mmCIF file of C-alpha atoms and ligand atoms in Angstrom:
data_model
loop_
_atom_site.group_PDB
_atom_site.id
_atom_site.type_symbol
_atom_site.label_atom_id
_atom_site.label_comp_id
_atom_site.label_asym_id
_atom_site.label_seq_id
_atom_site.Cartn_x
_atom_site.Cartn_y
_atom_site.Cartn_z
ATOM 1 C CA MET A 1 -70.545 -97.684 -28.826
ATOM 2 C CA HIS A 2 -68.539 -94.604 -27.893
ATOM 3 C CA GLN A 3 -65.136 -94.433 -29.616
ATOM 4 C CA ASP A 4 -63.263 -94.202 -26.194
ATOM 5 C CA ILE A 5 -64.867 -97.277 -24.842
ATOM 6 C CA GLU A 6 -62.844 -100.463 -24.930
ATOM 7 C CA LYS A 7 -65.638 -102.761 -23.764
ATOM 8 C CA VAL A 8 -69.168 -102.690 -22.339
ATOM 9 C CA LEU A 9 -69.265 -104.337 -18.990
ATOM 10 C CA ILE A 10 -73.066 -103.930 -18.244
ATOM 11 C CA ASP A 11 -75.494 -102.851 -20.740
ATOM 12 C CA GLU A 12 -78.677 -100.752 -20.569
ATOM 13 C CA GLU A 13 -81.131 -103.535 -20.654
ATOM 14 C CA VAL A 14 -79.202 -105.571 -17.840
ATOM 15 C CA ILE A 15 -79.162 -102.500 -15.786
ATOM 16 C CA LYS A 16 -82.831 -101.918 -16.040
ATOM 17 C CA LYS A 17 -83.760 -105.446 -15.110
ATOM 18 C CA ARG A 18 -81.663 -105.210 -11.968
ATOM 19 C CA LEU A 19 -83.091 -101.838 -11.117
ATOM 20 C CA ASP A 20 -86.524 -103.627 -10.987
ATOM 21 C CA VAL A 21 -85.138 -105.997 -8.321
ATOM 22 C CA LEU A 22 -83.423 -103.484 -6.368
ATOM 23 C CA ALA A 23 -86.682 -101.260 -6.300
ATOM 24 C CA GLN A 24 -88.638 -104.276 -4.802
ATOM 25 C CA LYS A 25 -86.086 -104.752 -2.004
ATOM 26 C CA VAL A 26 -86.213 -101.007 -1.153
ATOM 27 C CA MET A 27 -90.079 -100.974 -1.222
ATOM 28 C CA LEU A 28 -90.223 -103.893 1.308
ATOM 29 C CA ASP A 29 -87.683 -102.150 3.763
ATOM 30 C CA PHE A 30 -89.065 -98.612 3.544
ATOM 31 C CA GLU A 31 -92.788 -99.122 3.287
ATOM 32 C CA GLY A 32 -94.619 -97.100 5.945
ATOM 33 C CA LYS A 33 -91.476 -95.143 7.084
ATOM 34 C CA PRO A 34 -90.894 -91.438 6.672
ATOM 35 C CA MET A 35 -88.282 -91.629 3.897
ATOM 36 C CA VAL A 36 -85.683 -89.416 2.560
ATOM 37 C CA VAL A 37 -83.369 -90.276 -0.359
ATOM 38 C CA VAL A 38 -79.949 -88.759 -0.320
ATOM 39 C CA ALA A 39 -78.090 -89.088 -3.731
ATOM 40 C CA LEU A 40 -74.323 -88.204 -4.024
ATOM 41 C CA LEU A 41 -73.628 -85.714 -6.782
ATOM 42 C CA LYS A 42 -72.793 -86.203 -9.455
ATOM 43 C CA GLY A 43 -72.259 -89.933 -10.014
ATOM 44 C CA ALA A 44 -75.473 -91.217 -8.614
ATOM 45 C CA VAL A 45 -77.826 -88.920 -10.702
ATOM 46 C CA LEU A 46 -78.672 -91.358 -13.478
ATOM 47 C CA PHE A 47 -78.904 -94.273 -11.054
ATOM 48 C CA MET A 48 -81.119 -92.194 -8.810
ATOM 49 C CA ALA A 49 -83.575 -91.180 -11.683
ATOM 50 C CA ASP A 50 -83.865 -94.812 -13.021
ATOM 51 C CA LEU A 51 -84.131 -96.402 -9.691
ATOM 52 C CA LEU A 52 -86.604 -94.033 -7.975
ATOM 53 C CA ARG A 53 -88.955 -94.196 -10.901
ATOM 54 C CA ARG A 54 -89.587 -97.694 -9.774
ATOM 55 C CA VAL A 55 -90.061 -96.998 -6.131
ATOM 56 C CA PRO A 56 -93.670 -95.628 -5.616
ATOM 57 C CA LEU A 57 -93.370 -94.637 -2.107
ATOM 58 C CA PRO A 58 -93.860 -91.074 -0.519
ATOM 59 C CA MET A 59 -90.249 -89.752 -0.420
ATOM 60 C CA GLU A 60 -88.283 -86.666 -0.298
ATOM 61 C CA ILE A 61 -85.346 -86.572 -2.684
ATOM 62 C CA GLU A 62 -82.202 -84.631 -1.644
ATOM 63 C CA CYS A 63 -78.538 -84.455 -3.053
ATOM 64 C CA LEU A 64 -75.344 -84.040 -1.448
ATOM 65 C CA ASN A 65 -72.244 -82.790 -3.254
ATOM 66 C CA VAL A 66 -69.310 -84.929 -2.180
ATOM 67 C CA ALA A 67 -65.883 -85.645 -3.703
ATOM 68 C CA SER A 68 -63.342 -88.266 -3.133
ATOM 69 C CA TYR A 69 -61.719 -88.813 -6.549
ATOM 70 C CA HIS A 70 -60.651 -85.384 -7.581
ATOM 71 C CA GLY A 71 -60.564 -86.284 -11.313
ATOM 72 C CA GLY A 72 -58.006 -89.236 -11.464
ATOM 73 C CA THR A 73 -58.499 -92.891 -11.585
ATOM 74 C CA GLU A 74 -57.469 -93.540 -7.942
ATOM 75 C CA SER A 75 -59.399 -93.004 -4.859
ATOM 76 C CA SER A 76 -57.605 -90.123 -2.850
ATOM 77 C CA GLY A 77 -59.099 -91.435 0.432
ATOM 78 C CA VAL A 78 -60.096 -87.903 1.424
ATOM 79 C CA VAL A 79 -63.819 -87.135 1.419
ATOM 80 C CA SER A 80 -64.894 -83.691 1.204
ATOM 81 C CA PHE A 81 -68.299 -82.086 1.699
ATOM 82 C CA LEU A 82 -68.523 -79.555 -1.151
ATOM 83 C CA ASP A 83 -71.680 -77.748 0.315
ATOM 84 C CA ASN A 84 -72.332 -76.829 3.820
ATOM 85 C CA THR A 85 -75.991 -77.614 3.862
ATOM 86 C CA MET A 86 -77.376 -80.913 5.123
ATOM 87 C CA PRO A 87 -80.824 -82.125 4.350
ATOM 88 C CA ASP A 88 -83.392 -82.447 7.220
ATOM 89 C CA VAL A 89 -82.977 -86.152 8.162
ATOM 90 C CA ASP A 90 -83.932 -85.975 11.841
ATOM 91 C CA GLY A 91 -85.963 -88.884 12.937
ATOM 92 C CA ARG A 92 -86.193 -90.199 9.192
ATOM 93 C CA SER A 93 -85.140 -93.272 7.283
ATOM 94 C CA VAL A 94 -82.610 -92.496 4.852
ATOM 95 C CA LEU A 95 -81.723 -94.265 1.605
ATOM 96 C CA LEU A 96 -78.235 -93.184 0.685
ATOM 97 C CA LEU A 97 -77.401 -93.652 -2.980
ATOM 98 C CA ASP A 98 -74.060 -93.587 -4.656
ATOM 99 C CA ASP A 99 -72.765 -94.805 -8.051
ATOM 100 C CA ILE A 100 -70.042 -97.109 -6.976
ATOM 101 C CA LEU A 101 -68.543 -98.611 -3.678
ATOM 102 C CA ASP A 102 -64.827 -98.716 -3.958
ATOM 103 C CA THR A 103 -62.813 -98.348 -0.668
ATOM 104 C CA GLY A 104 -66.177 -97.514 0.972
ATOM 105 C CA ARG A 105 -64.838 -94.334 2.594
ATOM 106 C CA THR A 106 -67.366 -92.113 0.836
ATOM 107 C CA LEU A 107 -70.420 -93.876 2.143
ATOM 108 C CA ASP A 108 -68.891 -94.326 5.522
ATOM 109 C CA ALA A 109 -68.186 -90.604 5.897
ATOM 110 C CA VAL A 110 -71.666 -89.575 4.597
ATOM 111 C CA MET A 111 -73.322 -92.177 6.778
ATOM 112 C CA LYS A 112 -71.621 -90.833 9.814
ATOM 113 C CA LYS A 113 -72.816 -87.299 8.941
ATOM 114 C CA LEU A 114 -76.379 -88.245 8.424
ATOM 115 C CA ARG A 115 -76.420 -90.056 11.795
ATOM 116 C CA GLU A 116 -74.936 -86.914 13.503
ATOM 117 C CA HIS A 117 -77.865 -85.066 12.042
ATOM 118 C CA GLY A 118 -80.333 -87.421 13.623
ATOM 119 C CA ALA A 119 -81.161 -89.908 10.831
ATOM 120 C CA ALA A 120 -83.273 -92.817 12.466
ATOM 121 C CA GLU A 121 -81.780 -95.257 10.047
ATOM 122 C CA VAL A 122 -79.444 -95.225 7.006
ATOM 123 C CA LYS A 123 -79.335 -97.849 4.363
ATOM 124 C CA THR A 124 -76.830 -97.618 1.611
ATOM 125 C CA CYS A 125 -77.571 -98.603 -2.062
ATOM 126 C CA VAL A 126 -74.994 -98.550 -4.879
ATOM 127 C CA LEU A 127 -75.239 -99.383 -8.545
ATOM 128 C CA LEU A 128 -71.813 -101.055 -8.581
ATOM 129 C CA ALA A 129 -69.401 -102.454 -6.012
ATOM 130 C CA LYS A 130 -65.749 -103.376 -6.578
ATOM 131 C CA ASP A 131 -64.832 -106.918 -5.647
ATOM 132 C CA ILE A 132 -62.097 -105.846 -3.283
ATOM 133 C CA PRO A 133 -61.369 -106.907 0.377
ATOM 134 C CA ARG A 134 -63.327 -104.411 2.460
ATOM 135 C CA ASP A 135 -64.385 -104.203 6.050
ATOM 136 C CA GLU A 136 -67.716 -105.805 6.590
ATOM 137 C CA VAL A 137 -69.159 -102.422 8.090
ATOM 138 C CA LEU A 138 -68.391 -100.726 4.645
ATOM 139 C CA ALA A 139 -70.584 -103.153 2.489
ATOM 140 C CA ALA A 140 -73.747 -101.667 0.958
ATOM 141 C CA ASP A 141 -77.274 -102.751 1.995
ATOM 142 C CA TYR A 142 -78.222 -103.039 -1.671
ATOM 143 C CA THR A 143 -75.841 -103.622 -4.547
ATOM 144 C CA GLY A 144 -76.632 -103.574 -8.137
ATOM 145 C CA PHE A 145 -73.557 -105.400 -9.568
ATOM 146 C CA VAL A 146 -70.327 -106.521 -8.301
ATOM 147 C CA ILE A 147 -67.478 -105.723 -10.627
ATOM 148 C CA GLY A 148 -63.713 -106.264 -10.694
ATOM 149 C CA ASP A 149 -61.203 -103.805 -9.500
ATOM 150 C CA GLU A 150 -61.045 -101.898 -12.589
ATOM 151 C CA PHE A 151 -61.862 -98.176 -13.406
ATOM 152 C CA VAL A 152 -65.312 -97.870 -15.031
ATOM 153 C CA VAL A 153 -67.204 -95.008 -16.686
ATOM 154 C CA GLY A 154 -70.752 -94.458 -17.871
ATOM 155 C CA TYR A 155 -74.277 -94.406 -16.448
ATOM 156 C CA GLY A 156 -73.195 -91.511 -14.184
ATOM 157 C CA LEU A 157 -69.634 -92.349 -13.715
ATOM 158 C CA ASP A 158 -67.014 -89.993 -15.175
ATOM 159 C CA TYR A 159 -63.508 -89.640 -16.213
ATOM 160 C CA ARG A 160 -62.454 -86.115 -15.757
ATOM 161 C CA GLY A 161 -66.025 -84.926 -16.196
ATOM 162 C CA ARG A 162 -66.858 -86.920 -19.296
ATOM 163 C CA TYR A 163 -68.814 -90.130 -20.157
ATOM 164 C CA ARG A 164 -71.476 -89.700 -17.454
ATOM 165 C CA ASN A 165 -74.223 -89.786 -20.067
ATOM 166 C CA LEU A 166 -73.309 -93.293 -21.412
ATOM 167 C CA PRO A 167 -76.372 -95.398 -20.986
ATOM 168 C CA TYR A 168 -73.996 -98.454 -20.078
ATOM 169 C CA VAL A 169 -71.051 -99.076 -17.749
ATOM 170 C CA GLY A 170 -67.864 -99.824 -19.517
ATOM 171 C CA LEU A 171 -64.056 -99.672 -19.630
ATOM 172 C CA LEU A 172 -62.088 -96.837 -21.217
ATOM 173 C CA LYS A 173 -59.561 -97.417 -23.798
ATOM 174 C CA GLU A 174 -55.842 -96.850 -22.876
ATOM 175 C CA SER A 175 -55.623 -94.130 -25.435
ATOM 176 C CA ALA A 176 -58.566 -92.130 -23.672
ATOM 177 C CA ILE A 177 -56.750 -92.131 -20.287
ATOM 178 C CA GLY A 178 -53.917 -89.586 -19.869
HETATM 179 P P1 LIG F 201 -64.739 -94.937 -2.203
HETATM 180 O O1 LIG F 201 -64.904 -93.816 -1.212
HETATM 181 O O2 LIG F 201 -65.776 -96.059 -1.946
HETATM 182 O O3 LIG F 201 -63.378 -95.285 -2.367
HETATM 183 O O4 LIG F 201 -65.001 -94.287 -3.655
HETATM 184 C C1 LIG F 201 -66.188 -94.056 -4.004
HETATM 185 C C2 LIG F 201 -66.269 -92.989 -5.000
HETATM 186 O O5 LIG F 201 -65.163 -93.011 -5.844
HETATM 187 C C3 LIG F 201 -67.494 -93.009 -6.019
HETATM 188 O O6 LIG F 201 -68.431 -92.161 -5.493
HETATM 189 C C4 LIG F 201 -66.796 -92.628 -7.350
HETATM 190 O O7 LIG F 201 -67.039 -91.197 -7.468
HETATM 191 C C5 LIG F 201 -65.417 -92.784 -7.195
HETATM 192 N N1 LIG F 201 -65.126 -94.057 -8.035
HETATM 193 C C6 LIG F 201 -64.552 -95.174 -7.378
HETATM 194 N N2 LIG F 201 -64.365 -96.168 -8.387
HETATM 195 C C7 LIG F 201 -64.534 -95.487 -9.592
HETATM 196 C C8 LIG F 201 -64.499 -95.964 -10.851
HETATM 197 O O8 LIG F 201 -64.217 -97.139 -11.279
HETATM 198 N N3 LIG F 201 -64.858 -95.161 -11.900
HETATM 199 C C9 LIG F 201 -65.325 -93.795 -11.587
HETATM 200 N N4 LIG F 201 -65.632 -93.015 -12.642
HETATM 201 N N5 LIG F 201 -65.405 -93.401 -10.235
HETATM 202 C C10 LIG F 201 -65.063 -94.184 -9.287
HETATM 203 MG MG1 LIG F 202 -68.899 -90.284 -6.396
#
């Protein structure tokens, strides 16, 4: 285990088993539809790679650079689109991937943008969702794991740019946050 990690919440094997299940659900819903996957950089990168390897459907893969956290451990509530180009989603079914659902503002903002650009359907998929009160419309269509209201890192999730490459999801030691 990495020296800055206090505790592993979800280990690699458990993540992989859950991805098999999520992939099956995605297959059932998207089979036969023109599909575009839109993954949010950078947090969703590991999740995207491991999930989509399990979904043998024709698809395009696109990434969007969106920020809402700006390096700290609390959501700023402001979602900014860091690049101006939008993938071509007109008339297509979109699977929107992110690492974690916290307030839900990020996915909500991106979903609205994708609809404005003509997406026929947008389904949201997150590896993690925090167990906090949230408006029903902000829930994800597919959720890997529900976790407590804690700041986590690993498997794509960072703290100040670090820890994304850890193969598990874990909690940071107090001494590593500052
Ligand atoms: P929301 O817009 O749902 O409040 O926040 C979603 C975004 O905040 C995620 O894409 C992720 O970048 C960031 N985020 C939320 N919770 C955590 C967390 O516990 N750890 C890390 N590293 N990022 C988080
Ligand atoms: Mg993010």
